[in-house]
CSV table of C-alpha atoms in Angstrom, one decimal:
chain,number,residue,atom,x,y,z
C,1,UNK,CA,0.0,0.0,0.0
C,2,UNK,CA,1.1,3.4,-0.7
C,3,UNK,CA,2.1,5.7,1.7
C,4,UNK,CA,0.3,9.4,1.9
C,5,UNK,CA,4.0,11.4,1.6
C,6,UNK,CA,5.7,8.8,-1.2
C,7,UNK,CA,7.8,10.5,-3.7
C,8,UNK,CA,8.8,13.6,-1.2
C,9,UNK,CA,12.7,14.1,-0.2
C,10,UNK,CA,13.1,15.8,3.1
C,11,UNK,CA,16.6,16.9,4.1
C,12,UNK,CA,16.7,17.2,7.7
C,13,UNK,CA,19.0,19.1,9.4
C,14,UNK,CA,17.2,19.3,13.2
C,15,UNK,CA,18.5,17.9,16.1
C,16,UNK,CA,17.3,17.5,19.9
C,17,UNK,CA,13.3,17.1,19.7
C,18,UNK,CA,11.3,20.4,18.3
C,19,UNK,CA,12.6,19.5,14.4
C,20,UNK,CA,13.0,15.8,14.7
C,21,UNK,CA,9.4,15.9,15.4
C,22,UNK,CA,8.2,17.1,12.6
C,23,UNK,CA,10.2,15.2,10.1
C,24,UNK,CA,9.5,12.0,11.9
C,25,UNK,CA,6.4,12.5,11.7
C,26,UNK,CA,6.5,13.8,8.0
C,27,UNK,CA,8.8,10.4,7.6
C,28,UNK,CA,5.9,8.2,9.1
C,29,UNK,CA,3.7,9.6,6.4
C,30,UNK,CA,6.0,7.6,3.9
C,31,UNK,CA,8.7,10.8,3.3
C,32,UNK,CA,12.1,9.6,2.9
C,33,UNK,CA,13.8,11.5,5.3
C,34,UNK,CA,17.6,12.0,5.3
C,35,UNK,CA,18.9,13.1,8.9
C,36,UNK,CA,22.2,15.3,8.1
C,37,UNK,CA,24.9,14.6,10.9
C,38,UNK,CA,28.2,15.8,12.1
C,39,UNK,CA,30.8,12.4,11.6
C,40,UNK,CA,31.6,11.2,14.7
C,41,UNK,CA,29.3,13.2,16.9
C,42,UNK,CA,25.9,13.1,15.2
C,43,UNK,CA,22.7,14.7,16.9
C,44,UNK,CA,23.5,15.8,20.6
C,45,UNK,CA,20.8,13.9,21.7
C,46,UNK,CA,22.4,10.4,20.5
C,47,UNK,CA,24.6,10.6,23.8
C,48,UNK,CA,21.9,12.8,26.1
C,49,UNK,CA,20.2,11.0,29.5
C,50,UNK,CA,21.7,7.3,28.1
C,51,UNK,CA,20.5,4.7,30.5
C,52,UNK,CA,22.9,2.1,28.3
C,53,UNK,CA,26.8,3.3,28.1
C,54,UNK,CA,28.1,3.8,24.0
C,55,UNK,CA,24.0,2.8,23.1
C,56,UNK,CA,22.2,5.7,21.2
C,57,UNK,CA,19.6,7.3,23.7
C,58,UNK,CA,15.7,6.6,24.1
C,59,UNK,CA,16.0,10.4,23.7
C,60,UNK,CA,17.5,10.2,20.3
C,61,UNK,CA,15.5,7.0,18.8
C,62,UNK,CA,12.4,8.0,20.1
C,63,UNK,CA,12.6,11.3,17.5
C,64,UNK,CA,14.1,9.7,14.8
C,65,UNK,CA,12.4,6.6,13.6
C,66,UNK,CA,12.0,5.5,9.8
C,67,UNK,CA,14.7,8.3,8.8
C,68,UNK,CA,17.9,7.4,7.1
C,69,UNK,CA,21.4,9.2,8.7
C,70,UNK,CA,24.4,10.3,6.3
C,71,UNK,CA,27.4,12.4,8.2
C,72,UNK,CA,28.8,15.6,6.1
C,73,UNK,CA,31.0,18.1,7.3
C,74,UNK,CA,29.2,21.3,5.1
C,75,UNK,CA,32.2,23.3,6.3
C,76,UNK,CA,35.0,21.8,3.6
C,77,UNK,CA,34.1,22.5,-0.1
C,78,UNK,CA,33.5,18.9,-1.0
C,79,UNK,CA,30.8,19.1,1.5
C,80,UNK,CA,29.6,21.8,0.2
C,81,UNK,CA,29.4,20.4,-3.5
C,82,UNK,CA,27.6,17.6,-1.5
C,83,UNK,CA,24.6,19.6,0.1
C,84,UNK,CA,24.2,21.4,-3.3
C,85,UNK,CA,23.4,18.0,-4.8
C,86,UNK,CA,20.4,17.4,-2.2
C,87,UNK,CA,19.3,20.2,-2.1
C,88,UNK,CA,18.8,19.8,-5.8
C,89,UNK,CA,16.9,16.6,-5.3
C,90,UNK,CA,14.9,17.5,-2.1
C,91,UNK,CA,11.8,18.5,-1.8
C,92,UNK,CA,12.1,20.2,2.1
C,93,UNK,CA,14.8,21.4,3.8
C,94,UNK,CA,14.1,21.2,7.5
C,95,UNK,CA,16.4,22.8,10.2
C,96,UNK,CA,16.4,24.4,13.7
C,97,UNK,CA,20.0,25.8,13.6
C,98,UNK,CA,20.1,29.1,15.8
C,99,UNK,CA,19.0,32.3,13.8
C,100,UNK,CA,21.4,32.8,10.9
C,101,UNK,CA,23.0,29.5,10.6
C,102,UNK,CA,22.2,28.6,7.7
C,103,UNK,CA,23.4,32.2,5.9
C,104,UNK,CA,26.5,31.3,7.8
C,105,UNK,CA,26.9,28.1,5.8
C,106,UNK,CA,26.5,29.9,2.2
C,107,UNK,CA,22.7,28.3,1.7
C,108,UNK,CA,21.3,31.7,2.0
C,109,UNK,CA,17.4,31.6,0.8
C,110,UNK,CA,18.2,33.0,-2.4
C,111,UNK,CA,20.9,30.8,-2.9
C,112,UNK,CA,18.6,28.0,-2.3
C,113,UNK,CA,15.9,29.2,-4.6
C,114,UNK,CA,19.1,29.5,-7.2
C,115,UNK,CA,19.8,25.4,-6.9
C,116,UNK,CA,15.8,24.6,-6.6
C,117,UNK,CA,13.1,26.8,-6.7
C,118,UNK,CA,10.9,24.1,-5.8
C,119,UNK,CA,12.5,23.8,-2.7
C,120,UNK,CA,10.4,24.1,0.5
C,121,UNK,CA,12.7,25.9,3.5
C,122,UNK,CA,11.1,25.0,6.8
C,123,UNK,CA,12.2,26.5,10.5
C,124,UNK,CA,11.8,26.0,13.6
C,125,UNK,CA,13.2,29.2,15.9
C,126,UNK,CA,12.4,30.2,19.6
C,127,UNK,CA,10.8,33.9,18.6
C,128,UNK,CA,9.1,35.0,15.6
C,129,UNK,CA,10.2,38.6,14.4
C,130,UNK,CA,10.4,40.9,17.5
C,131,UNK,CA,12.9,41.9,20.4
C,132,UNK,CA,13.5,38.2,21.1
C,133,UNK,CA,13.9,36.7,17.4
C,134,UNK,CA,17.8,36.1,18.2
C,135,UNK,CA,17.4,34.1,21.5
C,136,UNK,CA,18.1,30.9,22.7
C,137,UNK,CA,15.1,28.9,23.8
C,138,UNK,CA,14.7,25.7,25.3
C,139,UNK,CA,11.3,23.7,26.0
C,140,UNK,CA,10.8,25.2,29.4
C,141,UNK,CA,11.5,29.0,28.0
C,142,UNK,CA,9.1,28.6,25.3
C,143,UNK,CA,6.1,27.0,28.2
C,144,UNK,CA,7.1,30.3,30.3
C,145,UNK,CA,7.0,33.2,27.3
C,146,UNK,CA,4.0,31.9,25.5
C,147,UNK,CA,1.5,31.8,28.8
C,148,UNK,CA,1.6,28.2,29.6
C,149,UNK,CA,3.7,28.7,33.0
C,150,UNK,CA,1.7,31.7,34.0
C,151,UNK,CA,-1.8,29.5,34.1
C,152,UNK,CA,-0.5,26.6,35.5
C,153,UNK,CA,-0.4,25.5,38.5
C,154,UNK,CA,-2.4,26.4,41.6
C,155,UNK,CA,-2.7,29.8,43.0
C,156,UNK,CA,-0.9,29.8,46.3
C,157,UNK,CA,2.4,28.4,44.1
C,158,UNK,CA,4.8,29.4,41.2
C,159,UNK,CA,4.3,29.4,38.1
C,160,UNK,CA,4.5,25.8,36.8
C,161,UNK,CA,5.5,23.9,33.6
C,162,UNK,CA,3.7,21.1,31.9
C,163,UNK,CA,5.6,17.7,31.7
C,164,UNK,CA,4.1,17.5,27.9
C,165,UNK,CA,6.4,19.1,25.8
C,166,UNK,CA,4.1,21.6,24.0
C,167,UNK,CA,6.9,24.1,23.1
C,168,UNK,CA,9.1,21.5,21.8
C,169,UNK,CA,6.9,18.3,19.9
C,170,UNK,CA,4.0,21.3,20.4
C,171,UNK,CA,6.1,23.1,17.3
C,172,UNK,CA,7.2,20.5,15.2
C,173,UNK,CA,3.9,19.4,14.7
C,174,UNK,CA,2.5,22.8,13.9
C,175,UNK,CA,6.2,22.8,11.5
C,176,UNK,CA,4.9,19.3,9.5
C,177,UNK,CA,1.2,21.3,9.0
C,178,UNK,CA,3.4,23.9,7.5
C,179,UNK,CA,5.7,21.9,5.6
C,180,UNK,CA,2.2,19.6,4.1
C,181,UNK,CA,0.4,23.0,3.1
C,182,UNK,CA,3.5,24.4,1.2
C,183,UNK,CA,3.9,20.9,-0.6
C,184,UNK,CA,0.4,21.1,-1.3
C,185,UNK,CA,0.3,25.2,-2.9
C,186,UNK,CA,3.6,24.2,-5.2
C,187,UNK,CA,1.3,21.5,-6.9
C,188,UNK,CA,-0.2,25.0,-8.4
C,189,UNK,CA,2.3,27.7,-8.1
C,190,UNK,CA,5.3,25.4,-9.1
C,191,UNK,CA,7.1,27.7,-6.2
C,192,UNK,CA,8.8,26.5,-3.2
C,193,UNK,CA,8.5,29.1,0.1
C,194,UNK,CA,9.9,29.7,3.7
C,195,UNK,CA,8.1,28.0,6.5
C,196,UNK,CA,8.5,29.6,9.9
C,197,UNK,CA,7.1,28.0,13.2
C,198,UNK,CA,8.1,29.5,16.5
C,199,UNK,CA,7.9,28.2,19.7
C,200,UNK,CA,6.2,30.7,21.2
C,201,UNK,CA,3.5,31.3,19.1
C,202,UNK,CA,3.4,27.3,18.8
C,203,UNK,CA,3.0,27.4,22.8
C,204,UNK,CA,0.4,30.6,22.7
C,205,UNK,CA,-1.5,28.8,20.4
C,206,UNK,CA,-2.5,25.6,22.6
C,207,UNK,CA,-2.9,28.5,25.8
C,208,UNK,CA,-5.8,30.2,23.4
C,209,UNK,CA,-8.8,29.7,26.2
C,210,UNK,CA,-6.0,31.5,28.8
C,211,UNK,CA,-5.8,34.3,26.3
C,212,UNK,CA,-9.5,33.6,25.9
C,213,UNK,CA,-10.2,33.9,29.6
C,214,UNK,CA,-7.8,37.1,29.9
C,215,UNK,CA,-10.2,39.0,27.8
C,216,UNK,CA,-13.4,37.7,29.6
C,217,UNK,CA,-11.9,38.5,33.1
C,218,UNK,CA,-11.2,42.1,31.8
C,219,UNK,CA,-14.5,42.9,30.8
C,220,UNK,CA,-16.0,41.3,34.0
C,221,UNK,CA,-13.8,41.2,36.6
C,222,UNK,CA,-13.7,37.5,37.8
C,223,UNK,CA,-14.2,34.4,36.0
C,224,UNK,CA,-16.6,32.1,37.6
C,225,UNK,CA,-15.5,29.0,36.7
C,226,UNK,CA,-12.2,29.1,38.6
C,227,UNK,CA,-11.2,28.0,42.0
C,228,UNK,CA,-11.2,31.8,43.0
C,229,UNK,CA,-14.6,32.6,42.4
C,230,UNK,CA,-16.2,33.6,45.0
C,231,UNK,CA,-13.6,34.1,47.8
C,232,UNK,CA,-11.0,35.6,46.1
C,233,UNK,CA,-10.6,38.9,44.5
C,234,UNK,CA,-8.7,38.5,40.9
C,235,UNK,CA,-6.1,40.8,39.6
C,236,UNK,CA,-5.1,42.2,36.2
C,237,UNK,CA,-3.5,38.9,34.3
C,238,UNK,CA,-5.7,35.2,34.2
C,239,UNK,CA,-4.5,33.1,37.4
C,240,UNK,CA,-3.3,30.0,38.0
C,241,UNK,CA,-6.6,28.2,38.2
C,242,UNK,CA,-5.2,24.5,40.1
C,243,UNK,CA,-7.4,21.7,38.0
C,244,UNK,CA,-10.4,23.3,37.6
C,245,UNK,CA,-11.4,22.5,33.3
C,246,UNK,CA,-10.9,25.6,31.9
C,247,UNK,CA,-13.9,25.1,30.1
C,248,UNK,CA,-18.1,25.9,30.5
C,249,UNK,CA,-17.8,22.8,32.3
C,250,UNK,CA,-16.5,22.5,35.8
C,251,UNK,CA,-14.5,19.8,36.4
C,252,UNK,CA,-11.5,18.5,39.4
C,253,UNK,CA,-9.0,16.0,40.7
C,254,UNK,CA,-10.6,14.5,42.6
C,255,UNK,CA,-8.7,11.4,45.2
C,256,UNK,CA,-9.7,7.8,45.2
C,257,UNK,CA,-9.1,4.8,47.0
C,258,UNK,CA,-5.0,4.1,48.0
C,259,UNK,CA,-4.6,7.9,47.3
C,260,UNK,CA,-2.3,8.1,51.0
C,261,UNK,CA,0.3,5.2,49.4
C,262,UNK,CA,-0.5,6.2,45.6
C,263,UNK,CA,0.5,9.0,43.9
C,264,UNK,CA,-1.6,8.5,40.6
C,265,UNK,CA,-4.9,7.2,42.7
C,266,UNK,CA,-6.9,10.3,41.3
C,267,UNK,CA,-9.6,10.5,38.4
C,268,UNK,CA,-10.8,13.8,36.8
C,269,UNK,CA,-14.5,14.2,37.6
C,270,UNK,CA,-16.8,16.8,35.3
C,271,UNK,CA,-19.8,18.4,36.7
C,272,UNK,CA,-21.6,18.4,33.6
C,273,UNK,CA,-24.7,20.2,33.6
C,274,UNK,CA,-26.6,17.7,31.3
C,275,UNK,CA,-25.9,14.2,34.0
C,276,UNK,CA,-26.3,16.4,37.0
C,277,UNK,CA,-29.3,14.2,38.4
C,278,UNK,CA,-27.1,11.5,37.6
C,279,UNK,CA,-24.3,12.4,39.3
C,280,UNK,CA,-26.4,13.3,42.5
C,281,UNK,CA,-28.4,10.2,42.6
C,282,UNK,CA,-24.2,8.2,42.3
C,283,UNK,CA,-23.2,10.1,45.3
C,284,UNK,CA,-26.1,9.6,47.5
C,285,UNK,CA,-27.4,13.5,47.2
C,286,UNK,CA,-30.7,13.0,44.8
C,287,UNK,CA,-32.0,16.4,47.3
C,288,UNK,CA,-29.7,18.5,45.5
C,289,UNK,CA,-32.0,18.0,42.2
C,290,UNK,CA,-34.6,20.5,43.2
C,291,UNK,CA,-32.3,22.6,45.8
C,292,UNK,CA,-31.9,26.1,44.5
C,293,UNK,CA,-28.3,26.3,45.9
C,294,UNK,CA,-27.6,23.3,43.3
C,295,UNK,CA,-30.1,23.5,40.9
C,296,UNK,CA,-29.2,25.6,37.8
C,297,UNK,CA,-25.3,25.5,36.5
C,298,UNK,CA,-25.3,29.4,37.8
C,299,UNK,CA,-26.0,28.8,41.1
C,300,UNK,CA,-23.6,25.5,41.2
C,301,UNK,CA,-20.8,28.1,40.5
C,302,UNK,CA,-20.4,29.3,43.8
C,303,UNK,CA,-20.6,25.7,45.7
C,304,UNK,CA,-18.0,24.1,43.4
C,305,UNK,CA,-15.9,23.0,46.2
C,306,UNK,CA,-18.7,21.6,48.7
C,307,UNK,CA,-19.9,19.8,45.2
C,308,UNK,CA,-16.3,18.3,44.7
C,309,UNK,CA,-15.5,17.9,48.1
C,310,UNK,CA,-18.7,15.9,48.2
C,311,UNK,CA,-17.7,13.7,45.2
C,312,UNK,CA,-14.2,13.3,46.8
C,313,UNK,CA,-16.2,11.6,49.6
C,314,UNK,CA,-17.3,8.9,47.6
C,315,UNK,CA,-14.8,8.6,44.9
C,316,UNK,CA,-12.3,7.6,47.9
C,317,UNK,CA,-14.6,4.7,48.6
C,318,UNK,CA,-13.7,3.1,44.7
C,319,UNK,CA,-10.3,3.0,43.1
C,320,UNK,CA,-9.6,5.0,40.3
C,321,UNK,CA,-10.7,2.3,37.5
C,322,UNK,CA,-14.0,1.4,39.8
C,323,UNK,CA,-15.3,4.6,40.0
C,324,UNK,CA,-14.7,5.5,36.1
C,325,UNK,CA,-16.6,2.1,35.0
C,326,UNK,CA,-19.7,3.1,37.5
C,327,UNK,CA,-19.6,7.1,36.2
C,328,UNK,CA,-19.4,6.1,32.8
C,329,UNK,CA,-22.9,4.0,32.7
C,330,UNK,CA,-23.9,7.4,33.8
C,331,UNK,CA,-22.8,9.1,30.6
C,332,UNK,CA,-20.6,11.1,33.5
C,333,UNK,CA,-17.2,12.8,31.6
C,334,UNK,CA,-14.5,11.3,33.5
C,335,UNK,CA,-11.3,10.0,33.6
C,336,UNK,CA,-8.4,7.8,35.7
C,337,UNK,CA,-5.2,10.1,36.1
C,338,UNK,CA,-3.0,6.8,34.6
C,339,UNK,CA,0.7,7.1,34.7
C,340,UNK,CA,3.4,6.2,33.0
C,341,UNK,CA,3.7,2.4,33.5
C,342,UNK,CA,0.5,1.9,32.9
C,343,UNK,CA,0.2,4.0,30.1
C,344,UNK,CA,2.9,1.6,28.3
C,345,UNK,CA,1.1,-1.7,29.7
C,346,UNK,CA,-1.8,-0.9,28.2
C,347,UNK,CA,-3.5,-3.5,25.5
C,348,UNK,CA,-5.5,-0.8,23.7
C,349,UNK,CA,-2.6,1.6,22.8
C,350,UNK,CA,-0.5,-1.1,21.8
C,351,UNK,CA,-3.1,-2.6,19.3
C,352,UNK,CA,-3.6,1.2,17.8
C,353,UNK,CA,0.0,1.6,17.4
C,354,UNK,CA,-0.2,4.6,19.9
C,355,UNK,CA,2.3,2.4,22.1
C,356,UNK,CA,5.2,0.5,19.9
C,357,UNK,CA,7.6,-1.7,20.4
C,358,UNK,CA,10.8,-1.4,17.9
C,359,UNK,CA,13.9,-3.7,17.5
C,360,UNK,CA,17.2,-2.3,18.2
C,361,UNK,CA,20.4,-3.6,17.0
C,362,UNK,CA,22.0,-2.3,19.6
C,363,UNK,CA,19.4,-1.7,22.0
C,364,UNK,CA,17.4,-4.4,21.9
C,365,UNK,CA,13.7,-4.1,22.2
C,366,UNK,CA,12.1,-0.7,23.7
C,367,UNK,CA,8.7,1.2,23.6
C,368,UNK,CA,8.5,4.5,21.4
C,369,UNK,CA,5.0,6.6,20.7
C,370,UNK,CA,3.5,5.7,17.4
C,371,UNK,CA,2.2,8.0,15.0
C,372,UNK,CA,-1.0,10.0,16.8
C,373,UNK,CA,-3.0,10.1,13.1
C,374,UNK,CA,-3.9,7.3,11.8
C,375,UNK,CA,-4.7,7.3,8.2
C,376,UNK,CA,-6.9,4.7,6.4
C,377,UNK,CA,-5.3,4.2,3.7
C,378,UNK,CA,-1.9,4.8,4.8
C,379,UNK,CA,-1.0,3.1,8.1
C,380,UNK,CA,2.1,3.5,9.8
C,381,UNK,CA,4.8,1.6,10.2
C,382,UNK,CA,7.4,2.5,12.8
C,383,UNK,CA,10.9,1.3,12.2
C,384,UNK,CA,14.2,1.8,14.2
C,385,UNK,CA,16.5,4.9,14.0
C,386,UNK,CA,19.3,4.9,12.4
C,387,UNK,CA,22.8,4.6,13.4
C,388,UNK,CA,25.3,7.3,12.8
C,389,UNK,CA,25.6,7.7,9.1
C,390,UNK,CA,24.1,4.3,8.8
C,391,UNK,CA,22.8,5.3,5.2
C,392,UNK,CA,25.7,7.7,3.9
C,393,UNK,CA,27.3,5.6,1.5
C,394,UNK,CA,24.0,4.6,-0.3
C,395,UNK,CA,22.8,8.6,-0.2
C,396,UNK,CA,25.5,9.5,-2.0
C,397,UNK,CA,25.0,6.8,-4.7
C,398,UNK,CA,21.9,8.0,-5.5
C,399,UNK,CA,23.0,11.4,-5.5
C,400,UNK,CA,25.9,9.9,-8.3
C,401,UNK,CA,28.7,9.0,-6.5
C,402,UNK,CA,30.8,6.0,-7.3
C,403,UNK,CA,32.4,3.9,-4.9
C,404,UNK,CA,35.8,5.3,-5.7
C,405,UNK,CA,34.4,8.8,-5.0
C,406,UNK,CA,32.8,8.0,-1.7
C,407,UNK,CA,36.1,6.3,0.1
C,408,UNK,CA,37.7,9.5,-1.6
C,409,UNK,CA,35.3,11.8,0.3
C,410,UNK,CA,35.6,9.3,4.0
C,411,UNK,CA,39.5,9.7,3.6
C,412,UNK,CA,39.2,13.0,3.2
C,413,UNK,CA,36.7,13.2,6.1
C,414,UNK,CA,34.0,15.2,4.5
C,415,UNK,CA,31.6,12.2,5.3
């Protein structure tokens, strides 16, 4: 079966996890992506957080699956020649070097456009155009300047990051978006063009309902549905609202049974308007039906906490996975807070391919996320990543080379 990206040539030059997420997941489409490296080093994150000593990293394979890795040095002339040639026969050319690099290296836009004007230049960068545009930015940076940090957390504390990595994965997968939609206008302008996602903007762009709520809250004064309301006074920028939804519908963390021994014995509960008979009848309160301190979403507003507290009371009594299977004959929205191991022992997700396991040769076996979209008609197969310049000698044949020409170019260390 075919695969949705066949025929398109991405030349990757990313590294750590904001780029290498969007070409893996362009290459998990069916793109043949080919991962440019430095010989002998490769991608800093081949030797970052290794739980296995001279072993590529879960860090680096888990970014890099189903790409193929050639070294070149692009500093020597012969290296040069090289990137000219794949350039020529690439589609995309992906990098997050810092601001500039690229001009550094002679591959200018214009001189880019010179070799293939069909070629599609896609960056990732911290900023977009303004005071910041030539900064250094990191995952946790991008969380705190685009308004994720300021909204998280609970009120009482500091400002908190999210474990998910929205600035960094966040980006690249806005960058593949990008990257699809460009590859999709040359089919009528015959034009490559520049792609630009920053991490910022990537970051402010999942934190929409914060910039939402800032708008709301400056118009009214409070925002009802957060933990605040109606005790505490609010100031000029959205707080940090705990786990309250965020949303019309007012939801919590809520403990259950083995909580004291447990960290992750917690489900999320929603007080949805629509099964509220339901979920007073589950928790032994059927008077709060008719009551007009409980009645009407309004007036539940300001009793939020006695209503979760309430809940709390009786989710304790179930474990996390009991009280979810008796809310959800309810039609209640809920959810068990599952972590990490059992997130990767569960049967579901490894049947969808959400949850792999890939062969290394080095390695061994280990588990790796799976493509998030699934296409119909053009599943997924995850392979291993490649080894350090795994793939340079056969790049470079199909870019022309003979044999002869290659050990010429390894002798002279250009590959």
């Amino acid at each position: 079966m075919s695969k949705a990206l066949d025929g398109v040539r991405i030349l990757d030059f990313t590294h750590v996890q904001s780029g290498p997420t969007c070409t893996q997941l362009l290459a998990w489409f069916g793109a043949d992506v080919i991962k440019v490296e430095r010989a002998g080093e490769g991608d800093a994150t081949r030797g970052q957080l290794r739980d296995i000593p001279d072993v590529d990293s879960l860090y680096f394979t888990m970014l890099n699956h189903n790409k193929r890795s050639i070294t070149l040095d692009t500093k020597t002339p012969k290296g040069k020649e090289v990137l000219e040639k794949l350039i020529r026969q690439c589609d995309v050319l992906v990098e997050n070097f810092a601001p500039g690099a690229l001009d550094r290296m002679g591959f200018t836009w214009s001189r880019i456009q010179e070799l293939n004007p069909r070629m599609i230049v896609a960056s990732v960068k911290g900023f977009g155009p303004g005071p910041y545009e030539d900064c250094k930015v990191y995952e946790n940076v991008a969380q705190c300047t685009g308004g994720a940090a300021s909204t998280t957390g609970f009120v009482d504390g500091p400002p908190m990051v999210t474990g998910a990595q929205i600035g960094d994965s966040g980006t690249g997968l806005n960058l593949a978006l990008g990257i699809v939609a460009a590859l999709y206008q040359r089919n009528s302008t015959g034009r490559g063009q520049r792609v630009l996602a920053a991490m910022q903007d990537a970051v402010l762009n999942l934190c929409r309902v914060k910039l939402r709520d800032q708008q709301r809250m400056e118009r009214t004064g409070q925002l009802k549905e957060y933990p605040q309301y109606p005790d505490q006074p609010f100031g000029e920028s959205v707080p940090r609202a705990g786990n309250a939804s965020g949303g019309g519908q007012p939801g919590s963390i809520l403990k259950c049974k083995g909580w004291e021994t447990d960290p992750n014995a917690y489900v999320y509960f929603i007080a949805q308007g629509a099964v509220w008979p339901a979920i007073c009848k589950v928790i032994g309160e059927e008077g709060w039906v008719s009551d007009e301190a409980y009645a009407t979403p309004p007036a539940r507003l300001t009793h939020l906490k006695q209503i979760f507290a309430r809940v709390e009371e009786w989710t304790k009594t179930k474990t996390k996975f009991e009280a979810v299977d008796i809310l959800n004959k309810y039609d209640i929205p809920c959810g068990p807070i599952l972590s990490m191991k059992e997130i990767a022992e569960e049967p579901s997700l490894r049947a969808s391919g959400t949850v792999v396991e890939v062969y290394h040769p080095k390695r061994g076996k280990y588990l790796t996320v799976g493509n998030p979209i699934k296409l119909s008609d053009s599943p997924t197969e995850v392979t291993r990543s490649p080894l350090l310049g795994e793939h340079t000698d056969e790049v470079l044949a199909q870019l022309g080379y003979d044999a002869k020409q290659i050990a010429a170019l390894r002798e002279e260390r250009v590959i």
